[in-house]
Short mmCIF file of C-alpha atoms in Angstrom, two decimals:
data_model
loop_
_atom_site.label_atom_id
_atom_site.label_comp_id
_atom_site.label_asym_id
_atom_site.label_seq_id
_atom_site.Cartn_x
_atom_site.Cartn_y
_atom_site.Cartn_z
CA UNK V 21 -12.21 -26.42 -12.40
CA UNK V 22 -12.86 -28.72 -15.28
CA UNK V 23 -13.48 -26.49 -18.44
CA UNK V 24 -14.72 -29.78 -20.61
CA UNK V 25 -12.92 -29.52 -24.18
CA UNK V 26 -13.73 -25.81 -24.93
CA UNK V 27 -10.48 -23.99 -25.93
CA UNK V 28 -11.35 -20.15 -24.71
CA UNK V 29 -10.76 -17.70 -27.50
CA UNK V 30 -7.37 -16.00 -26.54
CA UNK V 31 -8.69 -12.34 -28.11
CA UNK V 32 -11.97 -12.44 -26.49
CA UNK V 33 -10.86 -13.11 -22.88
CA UNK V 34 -8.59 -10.83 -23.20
CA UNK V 35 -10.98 -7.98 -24.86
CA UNK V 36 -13.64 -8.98 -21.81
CA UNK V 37 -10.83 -9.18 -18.77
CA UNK V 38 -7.95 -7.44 -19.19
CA UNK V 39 -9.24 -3.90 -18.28
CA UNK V 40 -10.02 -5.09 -14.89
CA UNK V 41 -6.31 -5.56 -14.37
CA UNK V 42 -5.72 -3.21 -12.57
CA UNK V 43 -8.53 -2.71 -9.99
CA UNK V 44 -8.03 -6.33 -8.97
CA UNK V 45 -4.72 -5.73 -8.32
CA UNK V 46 -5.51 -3.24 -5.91
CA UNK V 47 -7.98 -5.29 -4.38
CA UNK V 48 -5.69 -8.39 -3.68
CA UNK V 49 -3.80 -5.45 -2.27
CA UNK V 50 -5.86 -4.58 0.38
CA UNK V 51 -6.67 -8.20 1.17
CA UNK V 52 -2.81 -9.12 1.26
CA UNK V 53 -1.01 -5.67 2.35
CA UNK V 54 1.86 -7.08 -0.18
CA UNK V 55 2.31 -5.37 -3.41
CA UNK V 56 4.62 -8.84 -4.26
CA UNK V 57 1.81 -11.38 -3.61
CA UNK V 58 -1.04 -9.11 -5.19
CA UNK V 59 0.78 -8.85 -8.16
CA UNK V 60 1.16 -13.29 -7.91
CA UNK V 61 -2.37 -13.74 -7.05
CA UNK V 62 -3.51 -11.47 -9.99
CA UNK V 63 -1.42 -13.49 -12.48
CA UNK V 64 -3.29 -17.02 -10.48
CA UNK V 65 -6.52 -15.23 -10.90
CA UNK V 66 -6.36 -14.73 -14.61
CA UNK V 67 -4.92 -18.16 -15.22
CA UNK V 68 -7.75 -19.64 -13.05
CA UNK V 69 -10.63 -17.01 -15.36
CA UNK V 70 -8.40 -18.21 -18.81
CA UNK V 71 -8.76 -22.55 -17.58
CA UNK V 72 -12.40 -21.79 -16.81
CA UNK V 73 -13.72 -19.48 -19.34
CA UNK V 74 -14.83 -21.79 -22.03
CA UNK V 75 -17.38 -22.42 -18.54
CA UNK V 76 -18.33 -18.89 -17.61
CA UNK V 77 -22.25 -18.68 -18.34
CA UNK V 78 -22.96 -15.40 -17.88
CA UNK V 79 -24.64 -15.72 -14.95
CA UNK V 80 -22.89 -12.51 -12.88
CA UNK V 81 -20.92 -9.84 -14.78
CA UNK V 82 -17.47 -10.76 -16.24
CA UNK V 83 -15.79 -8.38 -13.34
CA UNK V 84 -17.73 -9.47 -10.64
CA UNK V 85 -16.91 -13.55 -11.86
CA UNK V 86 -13.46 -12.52 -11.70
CA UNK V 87 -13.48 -10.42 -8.60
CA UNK V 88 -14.95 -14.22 -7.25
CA UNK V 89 -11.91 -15.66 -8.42
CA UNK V 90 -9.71 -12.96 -6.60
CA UNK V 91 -11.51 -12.77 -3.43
CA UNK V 92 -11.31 -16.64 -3.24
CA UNK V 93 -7.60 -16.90 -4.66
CA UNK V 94 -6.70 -14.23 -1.63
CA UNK V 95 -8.66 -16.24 1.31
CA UNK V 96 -6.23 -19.50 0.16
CA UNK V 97 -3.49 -17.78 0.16
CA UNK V 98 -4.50 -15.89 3.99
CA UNK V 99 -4.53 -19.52 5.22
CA UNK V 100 -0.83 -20.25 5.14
CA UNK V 101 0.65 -16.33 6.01
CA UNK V 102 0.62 -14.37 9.25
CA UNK V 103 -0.69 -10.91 9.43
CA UNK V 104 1.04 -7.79 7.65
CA UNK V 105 2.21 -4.94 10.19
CA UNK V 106 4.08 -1.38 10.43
CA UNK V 107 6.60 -0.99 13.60
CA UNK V 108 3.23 0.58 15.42
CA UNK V 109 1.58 -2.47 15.57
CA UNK V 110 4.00 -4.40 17.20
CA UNK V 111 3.96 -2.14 20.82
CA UNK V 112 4.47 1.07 22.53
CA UNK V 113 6.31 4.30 20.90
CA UNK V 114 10.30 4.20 21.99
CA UNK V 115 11.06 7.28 23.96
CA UNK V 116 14.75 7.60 23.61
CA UNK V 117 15.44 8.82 19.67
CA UNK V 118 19.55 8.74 20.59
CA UNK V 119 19.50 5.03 21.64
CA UNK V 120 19.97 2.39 18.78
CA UNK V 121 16.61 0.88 17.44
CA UNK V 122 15.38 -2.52 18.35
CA UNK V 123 15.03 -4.68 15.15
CA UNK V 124 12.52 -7.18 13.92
CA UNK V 125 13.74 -10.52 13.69
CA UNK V 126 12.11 -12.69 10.27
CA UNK V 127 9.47 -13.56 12.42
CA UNK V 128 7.74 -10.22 11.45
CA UNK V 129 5.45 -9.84 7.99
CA UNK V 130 5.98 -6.47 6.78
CA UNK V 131 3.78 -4.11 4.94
CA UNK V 132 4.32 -3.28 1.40
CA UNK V 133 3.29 0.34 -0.22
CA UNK V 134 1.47 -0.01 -3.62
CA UNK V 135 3.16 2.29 -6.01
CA UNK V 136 -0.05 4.50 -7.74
CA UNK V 137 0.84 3.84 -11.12
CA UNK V 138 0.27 0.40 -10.68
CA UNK V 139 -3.41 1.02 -9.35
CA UNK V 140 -4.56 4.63 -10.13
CA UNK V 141 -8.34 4.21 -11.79
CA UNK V 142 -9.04 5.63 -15.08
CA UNK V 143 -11.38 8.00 -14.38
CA UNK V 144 -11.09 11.87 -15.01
CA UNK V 145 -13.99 11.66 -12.22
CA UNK V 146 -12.32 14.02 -8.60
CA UNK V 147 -14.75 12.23 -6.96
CA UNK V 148 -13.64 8.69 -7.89
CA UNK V 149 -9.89 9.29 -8.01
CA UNK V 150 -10.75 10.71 -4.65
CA UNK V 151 -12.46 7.27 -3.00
CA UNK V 152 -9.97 5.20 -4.86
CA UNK V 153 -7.20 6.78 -2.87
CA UNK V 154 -8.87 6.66 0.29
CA UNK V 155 -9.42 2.73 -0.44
CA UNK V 156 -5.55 2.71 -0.18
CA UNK V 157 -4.62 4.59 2.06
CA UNK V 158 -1.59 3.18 4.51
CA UNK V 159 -3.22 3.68 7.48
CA UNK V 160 -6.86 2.22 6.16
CA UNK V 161 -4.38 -0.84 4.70
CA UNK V 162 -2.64 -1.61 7.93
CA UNK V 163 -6.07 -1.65 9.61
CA UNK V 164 -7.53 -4.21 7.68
CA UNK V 165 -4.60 -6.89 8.70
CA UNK V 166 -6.39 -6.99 11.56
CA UNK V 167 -9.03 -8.62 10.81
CA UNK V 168 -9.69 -12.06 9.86
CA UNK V 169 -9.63 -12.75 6.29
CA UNK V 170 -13.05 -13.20 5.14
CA UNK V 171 -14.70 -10.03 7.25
CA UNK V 172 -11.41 -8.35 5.53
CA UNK V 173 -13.08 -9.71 2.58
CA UNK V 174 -16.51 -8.69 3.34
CA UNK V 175 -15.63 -4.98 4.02
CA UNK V 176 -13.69 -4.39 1.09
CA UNK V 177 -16.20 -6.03 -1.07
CA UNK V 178 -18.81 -3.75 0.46
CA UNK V 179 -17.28 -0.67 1.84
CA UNK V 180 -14.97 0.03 -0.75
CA UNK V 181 -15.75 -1.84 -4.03
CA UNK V 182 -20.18 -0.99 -2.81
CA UNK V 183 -20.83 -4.40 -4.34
CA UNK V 184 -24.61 -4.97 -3.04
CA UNK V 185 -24.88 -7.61 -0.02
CA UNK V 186 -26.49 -10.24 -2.19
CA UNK V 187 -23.39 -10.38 -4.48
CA UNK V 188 -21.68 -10.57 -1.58
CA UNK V 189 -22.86 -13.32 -0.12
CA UNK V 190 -22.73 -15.25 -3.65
CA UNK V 191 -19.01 -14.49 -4.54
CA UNK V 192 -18.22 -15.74 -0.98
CA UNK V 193 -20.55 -18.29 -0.78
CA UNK V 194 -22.65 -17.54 2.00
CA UNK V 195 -25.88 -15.87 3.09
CA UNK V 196 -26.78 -12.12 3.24
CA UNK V 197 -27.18 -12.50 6.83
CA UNK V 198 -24.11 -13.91 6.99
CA UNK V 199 -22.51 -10.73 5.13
CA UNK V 200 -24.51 -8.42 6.93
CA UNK V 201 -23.24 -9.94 10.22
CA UNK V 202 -19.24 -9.79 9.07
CA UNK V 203 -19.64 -6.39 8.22
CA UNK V 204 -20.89 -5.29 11.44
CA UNK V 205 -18.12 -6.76 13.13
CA UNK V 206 -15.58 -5.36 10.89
CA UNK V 207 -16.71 -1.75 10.92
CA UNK V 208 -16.78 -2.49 14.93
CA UNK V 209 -13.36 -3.91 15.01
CA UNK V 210 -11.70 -0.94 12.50
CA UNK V 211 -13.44 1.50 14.72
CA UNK V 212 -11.32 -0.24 17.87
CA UNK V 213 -8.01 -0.23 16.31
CA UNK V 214 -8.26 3.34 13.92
CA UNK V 215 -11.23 5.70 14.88
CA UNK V 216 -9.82 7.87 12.52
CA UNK V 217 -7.75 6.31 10.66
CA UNK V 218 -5.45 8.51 8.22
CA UNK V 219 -8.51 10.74 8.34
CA UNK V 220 -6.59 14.36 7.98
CA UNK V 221 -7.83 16.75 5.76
CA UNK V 222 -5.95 16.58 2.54
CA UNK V 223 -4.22 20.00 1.31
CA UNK V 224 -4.16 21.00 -2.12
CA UNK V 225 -2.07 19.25 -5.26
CA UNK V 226 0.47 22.25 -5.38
CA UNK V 227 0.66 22.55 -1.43
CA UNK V 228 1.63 18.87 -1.58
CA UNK V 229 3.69 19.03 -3.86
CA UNK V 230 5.86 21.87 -2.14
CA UNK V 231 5.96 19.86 1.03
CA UNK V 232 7.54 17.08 -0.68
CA UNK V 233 9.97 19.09 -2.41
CA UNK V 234 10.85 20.63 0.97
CA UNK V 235 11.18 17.03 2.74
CA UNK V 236 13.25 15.86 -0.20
CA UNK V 237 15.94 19.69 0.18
CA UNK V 238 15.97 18.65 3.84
CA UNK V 239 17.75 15.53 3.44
CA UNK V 240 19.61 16.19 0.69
CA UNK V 241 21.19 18.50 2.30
CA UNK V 242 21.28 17.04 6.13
CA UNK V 243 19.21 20.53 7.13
CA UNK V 244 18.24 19.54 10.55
CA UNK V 245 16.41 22.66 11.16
CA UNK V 246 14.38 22.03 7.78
CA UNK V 247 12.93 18.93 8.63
CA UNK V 248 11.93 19.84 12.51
CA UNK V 249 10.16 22.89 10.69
CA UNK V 250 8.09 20.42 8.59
CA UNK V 251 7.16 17.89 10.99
CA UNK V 252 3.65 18.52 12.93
CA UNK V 253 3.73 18.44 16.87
CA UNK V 254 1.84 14.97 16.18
CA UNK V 255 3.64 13.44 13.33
CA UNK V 256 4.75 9.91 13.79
CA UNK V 257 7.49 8.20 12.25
CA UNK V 258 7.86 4.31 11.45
CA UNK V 259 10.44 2.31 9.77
CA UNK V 260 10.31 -1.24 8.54
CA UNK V 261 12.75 -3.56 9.61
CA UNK V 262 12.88 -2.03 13.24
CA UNK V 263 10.41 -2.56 15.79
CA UNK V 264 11.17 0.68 17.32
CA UNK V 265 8.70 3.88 16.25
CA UNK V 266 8.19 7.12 17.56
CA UNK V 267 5.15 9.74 17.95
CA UNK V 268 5.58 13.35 18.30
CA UNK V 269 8.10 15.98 16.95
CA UNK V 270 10.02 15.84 20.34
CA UNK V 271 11.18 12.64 19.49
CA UNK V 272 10.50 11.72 15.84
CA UNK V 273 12.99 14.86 14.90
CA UNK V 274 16.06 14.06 17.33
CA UNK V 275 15.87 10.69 15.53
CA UNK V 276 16.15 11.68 12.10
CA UNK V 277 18.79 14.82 13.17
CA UNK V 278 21.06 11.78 15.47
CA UNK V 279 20.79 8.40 13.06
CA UNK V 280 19.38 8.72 9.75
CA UNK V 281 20.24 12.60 8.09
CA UNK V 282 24.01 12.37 7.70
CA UNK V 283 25.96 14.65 5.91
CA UNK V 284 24.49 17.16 2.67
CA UNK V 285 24.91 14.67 0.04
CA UNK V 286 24.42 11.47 1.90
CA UNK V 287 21.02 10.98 0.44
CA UNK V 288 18.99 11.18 -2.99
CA UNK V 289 15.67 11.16 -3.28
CA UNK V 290 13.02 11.01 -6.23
CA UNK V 291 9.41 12.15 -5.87
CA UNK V 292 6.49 9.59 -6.30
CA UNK V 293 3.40 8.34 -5.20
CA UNK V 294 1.95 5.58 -3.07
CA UNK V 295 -1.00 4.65 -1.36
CA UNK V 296 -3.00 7.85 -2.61
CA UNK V 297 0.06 9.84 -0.95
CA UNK V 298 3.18 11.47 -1.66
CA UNK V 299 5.88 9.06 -1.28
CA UNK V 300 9.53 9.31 -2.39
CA UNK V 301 12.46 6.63 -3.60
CA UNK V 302 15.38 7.02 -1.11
CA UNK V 303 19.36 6.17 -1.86
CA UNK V 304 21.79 6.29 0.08
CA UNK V 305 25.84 7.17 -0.59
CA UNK V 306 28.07 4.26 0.07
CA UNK V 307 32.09 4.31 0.74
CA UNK V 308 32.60 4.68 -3.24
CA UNK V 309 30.51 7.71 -3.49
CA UNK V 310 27.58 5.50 -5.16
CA UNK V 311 23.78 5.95 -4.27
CA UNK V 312 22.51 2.35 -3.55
CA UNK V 313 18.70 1.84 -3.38
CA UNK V 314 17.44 2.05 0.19
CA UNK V 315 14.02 1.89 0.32
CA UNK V 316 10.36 3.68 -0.34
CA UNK V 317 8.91 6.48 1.88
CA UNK V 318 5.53 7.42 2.36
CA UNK V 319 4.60 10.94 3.87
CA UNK V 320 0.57 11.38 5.15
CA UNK V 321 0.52 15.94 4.80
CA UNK V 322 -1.97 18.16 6.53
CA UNK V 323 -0.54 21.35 7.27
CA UNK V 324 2.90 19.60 7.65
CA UNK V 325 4.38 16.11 7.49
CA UNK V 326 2.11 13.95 9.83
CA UNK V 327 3.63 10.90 9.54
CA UNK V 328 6.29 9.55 7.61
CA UNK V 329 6.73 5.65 6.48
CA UNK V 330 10.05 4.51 5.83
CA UNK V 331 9.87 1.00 4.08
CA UNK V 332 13.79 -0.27 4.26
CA UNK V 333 13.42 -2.44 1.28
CA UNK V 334 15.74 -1.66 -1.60
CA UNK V 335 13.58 -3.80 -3.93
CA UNK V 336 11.06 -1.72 -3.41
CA UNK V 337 12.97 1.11 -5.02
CA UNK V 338 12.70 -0.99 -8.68
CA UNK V 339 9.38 -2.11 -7.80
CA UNK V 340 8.30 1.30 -7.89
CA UNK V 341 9.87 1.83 -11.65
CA UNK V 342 13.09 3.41 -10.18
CA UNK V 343 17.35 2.15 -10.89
CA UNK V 344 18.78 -0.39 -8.10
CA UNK V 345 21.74 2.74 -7.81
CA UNK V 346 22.76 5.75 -9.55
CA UNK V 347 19.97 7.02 -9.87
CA UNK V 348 19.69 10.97 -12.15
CA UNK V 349 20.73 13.78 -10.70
CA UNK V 350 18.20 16.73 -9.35
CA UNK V 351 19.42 18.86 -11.93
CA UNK V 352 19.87 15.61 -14.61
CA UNK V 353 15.76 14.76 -13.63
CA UNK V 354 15.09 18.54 -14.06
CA UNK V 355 16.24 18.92 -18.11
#
């Protein structure tokens, strides 16, 4: 966009944009599923709002202007990538947790997880920090690949961000009835692929807390028994890289017990946060007795693990604020 000869004021913009930072990254989140490319498009958007600010009139909010920029920035960007998925998406559960998994070739786009500190609101508001997590929650996120990038648009602009319809339709460019329209399809089409998507009733902070620390003592030290106890009858368990999932404790825990829990002291893992969930940053012991960065899981709780994401990306690990290897000791992370 031409911005004439007006240089923008470097302290203004940044006084008037930079506290939307954040929220914008988690909305070319949702729109992208890739932590990587939200944080590039954010970094586009503000260099777009910075050329063309000398320009801005006034006419819409400063946040809504930019969440313009975003939205548009994101549909671009849509045009030349193929849809983000978890192993569910790509077929049936397997059904035989001692045979090897299938993996993905490159072909497959995978989800990213969103590390909290990167989007959490400021608010002191339960109600907000609440919605906000439920705006990014995995399942709600792997959803919304599905559709086609400008009803994705439209139902995160309305649905979770409640921008009114006619602001709507003028970020995008269209008509109301044009908005209206999109979101009816996209609230019929989210309704097809997750009736109830992710929607388990959340326990309480502490409860949380001591499920994660109990997931965490189970690998660490290869309890089998442990982690059976913690999985739900229902929980599901999916791991990036392989095409192969499974759903239910009668297969999900043979799995983990047969290929992926090891010996007591195979694995170290730090507590986080992801998505609105409890997530933690696996590594894993190589021939040299090091702990190499393996990847990021995230755990949906309701009276028990209900499904566990394992993202097998070790840049993930430093993406979420943690060391490539080595990382501190339980009792070292403790003092």
């Amino acid at each position: 966009m031409d911005t004439g000869d007006a240089v923008p004021d470097s302290g203004e913009f940044i006084h008037r944009t930079e506290m939307f930072r954040r929220e914008l990254l988690a909305h070319c989140y949702r729109m992208l599923g890739s932590v990587d490319e939200a944080e590039d498009l954010v970094q586009e958007t503000y260099l777009r709002a910075w050329r063309s600010f000398g320009a801005f009139e006034g006419r819409s909010s400063v946040r809504t202007w930019l969440y313009q920029i975003a939205t548009n920035a994101c549909l671009t960007a849509l045009r030349h990538s193929g849809r983000r998925v978890l192993p569910s998406g790509l077929g049936a559960p397997g059904d035989d947790p001692y045979a090897p998994v299938t993996m993905a070739g490159p072909e497959v786009s995978w989800l990213q997880p969103v590390p909290d500190a990167r989007v959490a609101v400021d608010s002191d508001d339960p109600a907000v920090i609440a919605a906000s997590r439920e705006g990014l929650r995995l399942a709600l996120i792997a959803s919304l690949q599905y559709l086609p990038p400008r009803q994705r648009a439209v139902l995160i602009l309305r649905e979770v961000l409640a921008f009114p319809a006619a602001e709507v339709a003028e970020l995008l460019g269209t008509s109301i009835a044009a908005v209206k329209s999109s979101l009816q399809r996209a609230r019929a089409r989210l309704e097809q692929l997750a009736p109830a998507a992710d929607q388990v009733a959340e326990p309480s902070e502490p409860t949380v807390r001591a499920l994660l620390d109990q997931y965490i003592a189970a690998f660490e030290n290869a309890d089998a028994a442990a982690i059976t106890r913690l999985l739900r009858d229902d929980a599901t368990l999916e791991m990036t890289t392989a095409r192969t999932w499974f759903a239910g404790r009668r297969t999900c825990a043979p799995y983990i017990v047969a290929q992926a829990l090891g010996r007591p002291g195979d694995w170290r893992m730090l507590p986080t946060s992801a998505n609105g969930q409890p997530a933690v940053a696996a590594y894993l012991r190589d021939g040299d007795g090091r702990y190499q960065a393996f990847g990021i899981s995230v755990l949906t709780m309701s009276e028990g693990i209900a499904r566990i994401v394992v993202f097998g990306d070790p840049g993930l690990v430093t993406t979420f604020g943690f060391a490539e290897s080595d990382p501190p000791s339980p009792v070292a992370s403790e003092s």
